[in-house]
PDB file of C-alpha atoms in Angstrom:
ATOM      1  CA  UNK A   1     109.859  38.329 172.662  1.00 60.00           C
ATOM      2  CA  UNK A   2     108.999  41.972 172.343  1.00 70.00           C
ATOM      3  CA  UNK A   3     106.103  42.952 170.134  1.00 92.00           C
ATOM      4  CA  UNK A   4     102.707  41.552 169.396  1.00 96.00           C
ATOM      5  CA  UNK A   5     102.116  37.830 169.107  1.00 96.00           C
ATOM      6  CA  UNK A   6      99.151  35.722 168.140  1.00 97.00           C
ATOM      7  CA  UNK A   7      98.384  32.101 168.871  1.00 97.00           C
ATOM      8  CA  UNK A   8      97.717  29.719 167.394  1.00 97.00           C
ATOM      9  CA  UNK A   9      99.050  30.669 163.972  1.00 97.00           C
ATOM     10  CA  UNK A  10      96.880  28.040 162.292  1.00 98.00           C
ATOM     11  CA  UNK A  11      93.689  26.426 163.515  1.00 98.00           C
ATOM     12  CA  UNK A  12      91.215  24.016 162.016  1.00 98.00           C
ATOM     13  CA  UNK A  13      87.954  23.516 163.874  1.00 97.00           C
ATOM     14  CA  UNK A  14      84.511  22.139 163.261  1.00 97.00           C
ATOM     15  CA  UNK A  15      81.271  24.020 162.915  1.00 98.00           C
ATOM     16  CA  UNK A  16      79.674  24.671 166.288  1.00 97.00           C
ATOM     17  CA  UNK A  17      82.843  24.463 168.359  1.00 98.00           C
ATOM     18  CA  UNK A  18      84.117  27.278 170.526  1.00 98.00           C
ATOM     19  CA  UNK A  19      87.482  28.691 169.526  1.00 98.00           C
ATOM     20  CA  UNK A  20      89.642  31.290 171.238  1.00 98.00           C
ATOM     21  CA  UNK A  21      92.329  33.220 169.434  1.00 98.00           C
ATOM     22  CA  UNK A  22      94.960  34.786 171.633  1.00 98.00           C
ATOM     23  CA  UNK A  23      96.717  38.115 171.247  1.00 98.00           C
ATOM     24  CA  UNK A  24      99.518  39.369 173.471  1.00 97.00           C
ATOM     25  CA  UNK A  25     101.517  42.600 173.296  1.00 97.00           C
ATOM     26  CA  UNK A  26     104.538  43.541 175.357  1.00 95.00           C
ATOM     27  CA  UNK A  27     104.384  47.327 174.997  1.00 91.00           C
ATOM     28  CA  UNK A  28     101.408  48.105 177.297  1.00 89.00           C
ATOM     29  CA  UNK A  29      99.646  49.887 174.461  1.00 93.00           C
ATOM     30  CA  UNK A  30      96.216  51.006 175.602  1.00 92.00           C
ATOM     31  CA  UNK A  31      94.365  50.303 172.349  1.00 93.00           C
ATOM     32  CA  UNK A  32      93.977  46.850 170.858  1.00 95.00           C
ATOM     33  CA  UNK A  33      92.045  45.680 167.816  1.00 96.00           C
ATOM     34  CA  UNK A  34      90.839  42.518 166.126  1.00 97.00           C
ATOM     35  CA  UNK A  35      90.432  42.425 162.348  1.00 97.00           C
ATOM     36  CA  UNK A  36      89.517  39.717 159.911  1.00 97.00           C
ATOM     37  CA  UNK A  37      90.743  39.559 156.333  1.00 97.00           C
ATOM     38  CA  UNK A  38      88.906  37.751 153.545  1.00 95.00           C
ATOM     39  CA  UNK A  39      89.463  37.642 149.810  1.00 88.00           C
ATOM     40  CA  UNK A  40      87.655  40.509 148.133  1.00 84.00           C
ATOM     41  CA  UNK A  41      87.471  42.529 151.324  1.00 84.00           C
ATOM     42  CA  UNK A  42      89.859  44.829 153.056  1.00 86.00           C
ATOM     43  CA  UNK A  43      90.580  44.210 156.699  1.00 93.00           C
ATOM     44  CA  UNK A  44      87.391  44.542 158.679  1.00 94.00           C
ATOM     45  CA  UNK A  45      87.292  45.548 162.320  1.00 94.00           C
ATOM     46  CA  UNK A  46      85.607  43.032 164.621  1.00 96.00           C
ATOM     47  CA  UNK A  47      86.159  44.527 168.072  1.00 96.00           C
ATOM     48  CA  UNK A  48      88.446  47.034 169.657  1.00 95.00           C
ATOM     49  CA  UNK A  49      89.462  47.982 173.158  1.00 95.00           C
ATOM     50  CA  UNK A  50      90.562  51.377 174.451  1.00 92.00           C
ATOM     51  CA  UNK A  51      91.914  49.993 177.733  1.00 93.00           C
ATOM     52  CA  UNK A  52      91.566  47.064 180.087  1.00 93.00           C
ATOM     53  CA  UNK A  53      87.894  46.315 180.731  1.00 92.00           C
ATOM     54  CA  UNK A  54      86.787  48.676 177.924  1.00 94.00           C
ATOM     55  CA  UNK A  55      85.707  47.036 174.688  1.00 95.00           C
ATOM     56  CA  UNK A  56      83.426  48.017 171.832  1.00 94.00           C
ATOM     57  CA  UNK A  57      82.061  46.599 168.617  1.00 94.00           C
ATOM     58  CA  UNK A  58      83.564  47.225 165.252  1.00 93.00           C
ATOM     59  CA  UNK A  59      82.157  46.655 161.798  1.00 91.00           C
ATOM     60  CA  UNK A  60      81.529  42.871 161.980  1.00 95.00           C
ATOM     61  CA  UNK A  61      81.103  41.793 165.641  1.00 96.00           C
ATOM     62  CA  UNK A  62      78.358  39.166 165.289  1.00 97.00           C
ATOM     63  CA  UNK A  63      79.433  35.717 166.458  1.00 97.00           C
ATOM     64  CA  UNK A  64      82.482  36.993 168.341  1.00 98.00           C
ATOM     65  CA  UNK A  65      83.164  37.807 171.974  1.00 98.00           C
ATOM     66  CA  UNK A  66      86.149  39.640 173.425  1.00 97.00           C
ATOM     67  CA  UNK A  67      87.474  40.383 176.855  1.00 95.00           C
ATOM     68  CA  UNK A  68      90.371  42.403 178.176  1.00 96.00           C
ATOM     69  CA  UNK A  69      91.116  41.825 181.818  1.00 95.00           C
ATOM     70  CA  UNK A  70      94.796  42.740 181.386  1.00 95.00           C
ATOM     71  CA  UNK A  71      96.273  45.471 179.207  1.00 95.00           C
ATOM     72  CA  UNK A  72      98.583  43.101 177.376  1.00 96.00           C
ATOM     73  CA  UNK A  73      96.049  40.430 176.377  1.00 97.00           C
ATOM     74  CA  UNK A  74      93.031  40.659 174.096  1.00 98.00           C
ATOM     75  CA  UNK A  75      91.524  37.231 173.345  1.00 98.00           C
ATOM     76  CA  UNK A  76      88.882  36.768 170.654  1.00 98.00           C
ATOM     77  CA  UNK A  77      86.354  33.958 171.108  1.00 98.00           C
ATOM     78  CA  UNK A  78      84.128  32.439 168.485  1.00 97.00           C
ATOM     79  CA  UNK A  79      81.360  31.031 170.639  1.00 95.00           C
ATOM     80  CA  UNK A  80      79.975  28.645 168.003  1.00 97.00           C
ATOM     81  CA  UNK A  81      82.144  28.659 164.913  1.00 97.00           C
ATOM     82  CA  UNK A  82      80.543  28.832 161.477  1.00 98.00           C
ATOM     83  CA  UNK A  83      82.054  28.286 158.041  1.00 97.00           C
ATOM     84  CA  UNK A  84      81.630  31.982 157.293  1.00 97.00           C
ATOM     85  CA  UNK A  85      84.153  32.680 160.048  1.00 98.00           C
ATOM     86  CA  UNK A  86      86.893  30.961 158.066  1.00 97.00           C
ATOM     87  CA  UNK A  87      89.345  33.804 157.662  1.00 98.00           C
ATOM     88  CA  UNK A  88      92.704  35.251 158.620  1.00 97.00           C
ATOM     89  CA  UNK A  89      92.513  37.131 161.900  1.00 98.00           C
ATOM     90  CA  UNK A  90      94.874  39.952 162.809  1.00 98.00           C
ATOM     91  CA  UNK A  91      95.367  41.559 166.160  1.00 98.00           C
ATOM     92  CA  UNK A  92      96.824  45.055 166.436  1.00 96.00           C
ATOM     93  CA  UNK A  93      97.762  47.554 169.121  1.00 95.00           C
ATOM     94  CA  UNK A  94      98.300  51.289 169.307  1.00 92.00           C
ATOM     95  CA  UNK A  95      99.612  53.703 171.879  1.00 88.00           C
ATOM     96  CA  UNK A  96      97.914  57.103 171.547  1.00 81.00           C
ATOM     97  CA  UNK A  97     100.507  58.576 173.847  1.00 78.00           C
ATOM     98  CA  UNK A  98     103.189  58.099 171.217  1.00 72.00           C
ATOM     99  CA  UNK A  99     101.432  60.562 168.927  1.00 73.00           C
ATOM    100  CA  UNK A 100     102.339  58.563 165.840  1.00 71.00           C
ATOM    101  CA  UNK A 101      98.893  57.017 165.285  1.00 80.00           C
ATOM    102  CA  UNK A 102     100.646  53.852 164.197  1.00 89.00           C
ATOM    103  CA  UNK A 103      99.000  50.479 164.652  1.00 92.00           C
ATOM    104  CA  UNK A 104     101.245  47.465 165.139  1.00 94.00           C
ATOM    105  CA  UNK A 105      99.974  44.188 163.780  1.00 96.00           C
ATOM    106  CA  UNK A 106     100.551  40.618 164.768  1.00 97.00           C
ATOM    107  CA  UNK A 107     101.413  37.878 162.258  1.00 96.00           C
ATOM    108  CA  UNK A 108      97.843  36.636 162.003  1.00 97.00           C
ATOM    109  CA  UNK A 109      95.926  33.452 162.745  1.00 98.00           C
ATOM    110  CA  UNK A 110      94.576  31.463 159.822  1.00 97.00           C
ATOM    111  CA  UNK A 111      91.321  29.835 160.968  1.00 98.00           C
ATOM    112  CA  UNK A 112      89.492  27.205 158.965  1.00 98.00           C
ATOM    113  CA  UNK A 113      86.025  26.100 160.056  1.00 98.00           C
ATOM    114  CA  UNK A 114      84.939  22.808 158.490  1.00 97.00           C
TER     115      UNK A 114
ATOM    116  CA  UNK B   1      83.858  57.574 156.709  1.00 66.00           C
ATOM    117  CA  UNK B   2      85.978  58.841 153.839  1.00 70.00           C
ATOM    118  CA  UNK B   3      86.332  56.561 150.799  1.00 83.00           C
ATOM    119  CA  UNK B   4      89.555  55.915 148.941  1.00 91.00           C
ATOM    120  CA  UNK B   5      90.285  54.838 145.382  1.00 93.00           C
ATOM    121  CA  UNK B   6      93.524  53.074 144.499  1.00 96.00           C
ATOM    122  CA  UNK B   7      94.629  51.149 141.412  1.00 97.00           C
ATOM    123  CA  UNK B   8      94.153  47.413 141.857  1.00 96.00           C
ATOM    124  CA  UNK B   9      97.708  46.668 140.804  1.00 97.00           C
ATOM    125  CA  UNK B  10     100.942  48.282 139.681  1.00 97.00           C
ATOM    126  CA  UNK B  11     104.269  47.025 138.472  1.00 97.00           C
ATOM    127  CA  UNK B  12     107.758  48.383 138.853  1.00 96.00           C
ATOM    128  CA  UNK B  13     111.336  47.407 138.167  1.00 96.00           C
ATOM    129  CA  UNK B  14     113.870  46.961 140.895  1.00 96.00           C
ATOM    130  CA  UNK B  15     115.822  50.088 141.833  1.00 95.00           C
ATOM    131  CA  UNK B  16     113.366  52.375 140.053  1.00 96.00           C
ATOM    132  CA  UNK B  17     111.079  54.853 141.822  1.00 95.00           C
ATOM    133  CA  UNK B  18     107.449  53.917 142.341  1.00 97.00           C
ATOM    134  CA  UNK B  19     104.561  56.348 142.698  1.00 98.00           C
ATOM    135  CA  UNK B  20     101.437  54.817 144.253  1.00 98.00           C
ATOM    136  CA  UNK B  21      98.406  57.090 143.897  1.00 97.00           C
ATOM    137  CA  UNK B  22      95.373  57.373 146.137  1.00 97.00           C
ATOM    138  CA  UNK B  23      92.235  59.398 145.677  1.00 95.00           C
ATOM    139  CA  UNK B  24      90.420  60.438 148.858  1.00 91.00           C
ATOM    140  CA  UNK B  25      88.176  63.249 147.675  1.00 87.00           C
ATOM    141  CA  UNK B  26      85.745  62.885 150.624  1.00 86.00           C
ATOM    142  CA  UNK B  27      88.381  63.200 153.309  1.00 86.00           C
ATOM    143  CA  UNK B  28      87.550  65.547 156.178  1.00 84.00           C
ATOM    144  CA  UNK B  29      89.817  68.342 157.290  1.00 83.00           C
ATOM    145  CA  UNK B  30      90.886  66.486 160.417  1.00 84.00           C
ATOM    146  CA  UNK B  31      91.605  63.106 158.803  1.00 88.00           C
ATOM    147  CA  UNK B  32      95.206  62.084 158.550  1.00 91.00           C
ATOM    148  CA  UNK B  33      96.262  60.068 155.509  1.00 93.00           C
ATOM    149  CA  UNK B  34      97.903  56.833 156.530  1.00 94.00           C
ATOM    150  CA  UNK B  35      99.675  54.285 154.390  1.00 96.00           C
ATOM    151  CA  UNK B  36     100.205  50.697 155.407  1.00 97.00           C
ATOM    152  CA  UNK B  37     101.578  47.807 153.448  1.00 97.00           C
ATOM    153  CA  UNK B  38     101.119  44.067 153.743  1.00 96.00           C
ATOM    154  CA  UNK B  39     103.793  41.702 152.581  1.00 95.00           C
ATOM    155  CA  UNK B  40     102.682  38.210 151.523  1.00 92.00           C
ATOM    156  CA  UNK B  41     101.470  36.085 154.440  1.00 91.00           C
ATOM    157  CA  UNK B  42     102.228  38.809 156.989  1.00 94.00           C
ATOM    158  CA  UNK B  43     100.304  41.332 159.006  1.00 95.00           C
ATOM    159  CA  UNK B  44     100.083  44.908 157.769  1.00 96.00           C
ATOM    160  CA  UNK B  45     102.854  47.308 158.702  1.00 96.00           C
ATOM    161  CA  UNK B  46     102.767  51.052 158.990  1.00 94.00           C
ATOM    162  CA  UNK B  47     104.592  52.982 156.292  1.00 96.00           C
ATOM    163  CA  UNK B  48     103.935  56.691 156.717  1.00 95.00           C
ATOM    164  CA  UNK B  49     101.253  59.250 157.457  1.00 93.00           C
ATOM    165  CA  UNK B  50     100.607  62.941 156.929  1.00 92.00           C
ATOM    166  CA  UNK B  51      98.007  65.671 157.275  1.00 91.00           C
ATOM    167  CA  UNK B  52      98.824  68.508 154.903  1.00 90.00           C
ATOM    168  CA  UNK B  53     102.547  68.721 154.304  1.00 87.00           C
ATOM    169  CA  UNK B  54     104.681  66.267 152.435  1.00 91.00           C
ATOM    170  CA  UNK B  55     106.404  63.779 154.707  1.00 93.00           C
ATOM    171  CA  UNK B  56     109.541  61.692 154.485  1.00 94.00           C
ATOM    172  CA  UNK B  57     110.791  58.782 156.529  1.00 91.00           C
ATOM    173  CA  UNK B  58     113.254  55.965 156.060  1.00 90.00           C
ATOM    174  CA  UNK B  59     110.741  53.844 154.171  1.00 89.00           C
ATOM    175  CA  UNK B  60     109.042  56.284 151.828  1.00 95.00           C
ATOM    176  CA  UNK B  61     107.818  59.770 151.044  1.00 97.00           C
ATOM    177  CA  UNK B  62     104.235  60.963 151.063  1.00 97.00           C
ATOM    178  CA  UNK B  63     103.149  63.749 148.751  1.00 97.00           C
ATOM    179  CA  UNK B  64      99.760  65.261 149.618  1.00 95.00           C
ATOM    180  CA  UNK B  65      97.880  67.393 147.134  1.00 94.00           C
ATOM    181  CA  UNK B  66      97.191  70.945 148.173  1.00 92.00           C
ATOM    182  CA  UNK B  67      93.417  70.298 148.233  1.00 92.00           C
ATOM    183  CA  UNK B  68      94.043  67.037 150.159  1.00 92.00           C
ATOM    184  CA  UNK B  69      91.840  65.093 147.763  1.00 92.00           C
ATOM    185  CA  UNK B  70      94.682  62.853 146.693  1.00 94.00           C
ATOM    186  CA  UNK B  71      98.069  61.685 147.813  1.00 96.00           C
ATOM    187  CA  UNK B  72     100.980  59.712 146.412  1.00 97.00           C
ATOM    188  CA  UNK B  73     103.234  57.282 148.215  1.00 98.00           C
ATOM    189  CA  UNK B  74     106.722  57.369 146.762  1.00 97.00           C
ATOM    190  CA  UNK B  75     109.186  54.521 147.084  1.00 97.00           C
ATOM    191  CA  UNK B  76     112.426  56.042 145.881  1.00 94.00           C
ATOM    192  CA  UNK B  77     114.174  52.832 144.841  1.00 95.00           C
ATOM    193  CA  UNK B  78     111.976  49.772 144.751  1.00 95.00           C
ATOM    194  CA  UNK B  79     113.428  46.512 145.987  1.00 96.00           C
ATOM    195  CA  UNK B  80     112.044  43.005 145.695  1.00 96.00           C
ATOM    196  CA  UNK B  81     111.088  43.249 149.361  1.00 95.00           C
ATOM    197  CA  UNK B  82     108.738  46.131 148.522  1.00 97.00           C
ATOM    198  CA  UNK B  83     106.389  43.764 146.677  1.00 97.00           C
ATOM    199  CA  UNK B  84     103.256  44.043 148.787  1.00 97.00           C
ATOM    200  CA  UNK B  85      99.727  45.378 148.935  1.00 97.00           C
ATOM    201  CA  UNK B  86      99.736  49.082 149.789  1.00 98.00           C
ATOM    202  CA  UNK B  87      96.756  50.609 151.568  1.00 97.00           C
ATOM    203  CA  UNK B  88      95.863  54.278 151.718  1.00 96.00           C
ATOM    204  CA  UNK B  89      93.636  54.959 154.743  1.00 93.00           C
ATOM    205  CA  UNK B  90      92.063  58.163 156.007  1.00 90.00           C
ATOM    206  CA  UNK B  91      92.426  58.140 159.772  1.00 87.00           C
ATOM    207  CA  UNK B  92      90.649  60.158 162.415  1.00 81.00           C
ATOM    208  CA  UNK B  93      91.969  59.563 165.907  1.00 73.00           C
ATOM    209  CA  UNK B  94      88.687  60.912 167.234  1.00 75.00           C
ATOM    210  CA  UNK B  95      86.824  57.998 165.612  1.00 69.00           C
ATOM    211  CA  UNK B  96      88.107  55.605 168.278  1.00 73.00           C
ATOM    212  CA  UNK B  97      91.268  55.163 166.239  1.00 75.00           C
ATOM    213  CA  UNK B  98      89.511  52.941 163.720  1.00 80.00           C
ATOM    214  CA  UNK B  99      91.195  52.243 160.396  1.00 85.00           C
ATOM    215  CA  UNK B 100      88.808  51.680 157.475  1.00 84.00           C
ATOM    216  CA  UNK B 101      90.592  49.460 154.960  1.00 90.00           C
ATOM    217  CA  UNK B 102      90.015  49.242 151.229  1.00 90.00           C
ATOM    218  CA  UNK B 103      91.514  46.656 148.895  1.00 92.00           C
ATOM    219  CA  UNK B 104      94.737  48.547 148.280  1.00 96.00           C
ATOM    220  CA  UNK B 105      97.210  48.372 145.399  1.00 97.00           C
ATOM    221  CA  UNK B 106      99.144  45.196 144.786  1.00 97.00           C
ATOM    222  CA  UNK B 107     102.678  46.193 143.792  1.00 98.00           C
ATOM    223  CA  UNK B 108     104.826  43.766 141.832  1.00 97.00           C
ATOM    224  CA  UNK B 109     108.564  44.465 141.593  1.00 97.00           C
ATOM    225  CA  UNK B 110     110.474  42.923 138.718  1.00 96.00           C
ATOM    226  CA  UNK B 111     114.146  42.028 139.152  1.00 94.00           C
TER     227      UNK B 111
END
């Protein structure tokens, strides 16, 4: 399927476990982003990547790790999940070359840490 | 980063125009004004953006004040599918393309 996909869509895990959220885009957009969305907050940027092997921290990076070995994939890992990481996670991509400055979002992953 | 102020919620009737305001008085001269919306249980989707001139696309129109301190997203004929949270976001591509999100305006559309 063309577009940006996230997996799993729903995940329940226990405190202390490692969890990886997957993000895949089919457009070869150079930029990719991870956001989290919580009640009372707008979307907050966790990490972003300008290209394969180039990543940088966003607003709330603590407790998260990212990698980007291939342009199309941008996994987000919670190394030791905490209850405060219960949230909805959105992945997005953008192609600066298009000149539209439009970010395309995935459907989200709802993560519950018990 | 520029701050935005939007009403928490607005209500409209189906097939009527909707004007969603946004105040961004601290916007810099190089910031674009982007609008995204988020339908229930979905990821955000891009609506429109502009710099100085008013803009139109198939989804909406964007009216930008001459001093750029405010803008208005215009939905010409609201439909039930337009019920969503609408976000106004100053955007500077030079800031590593980061979008700084507020809480947006929750738009309800009555049949």
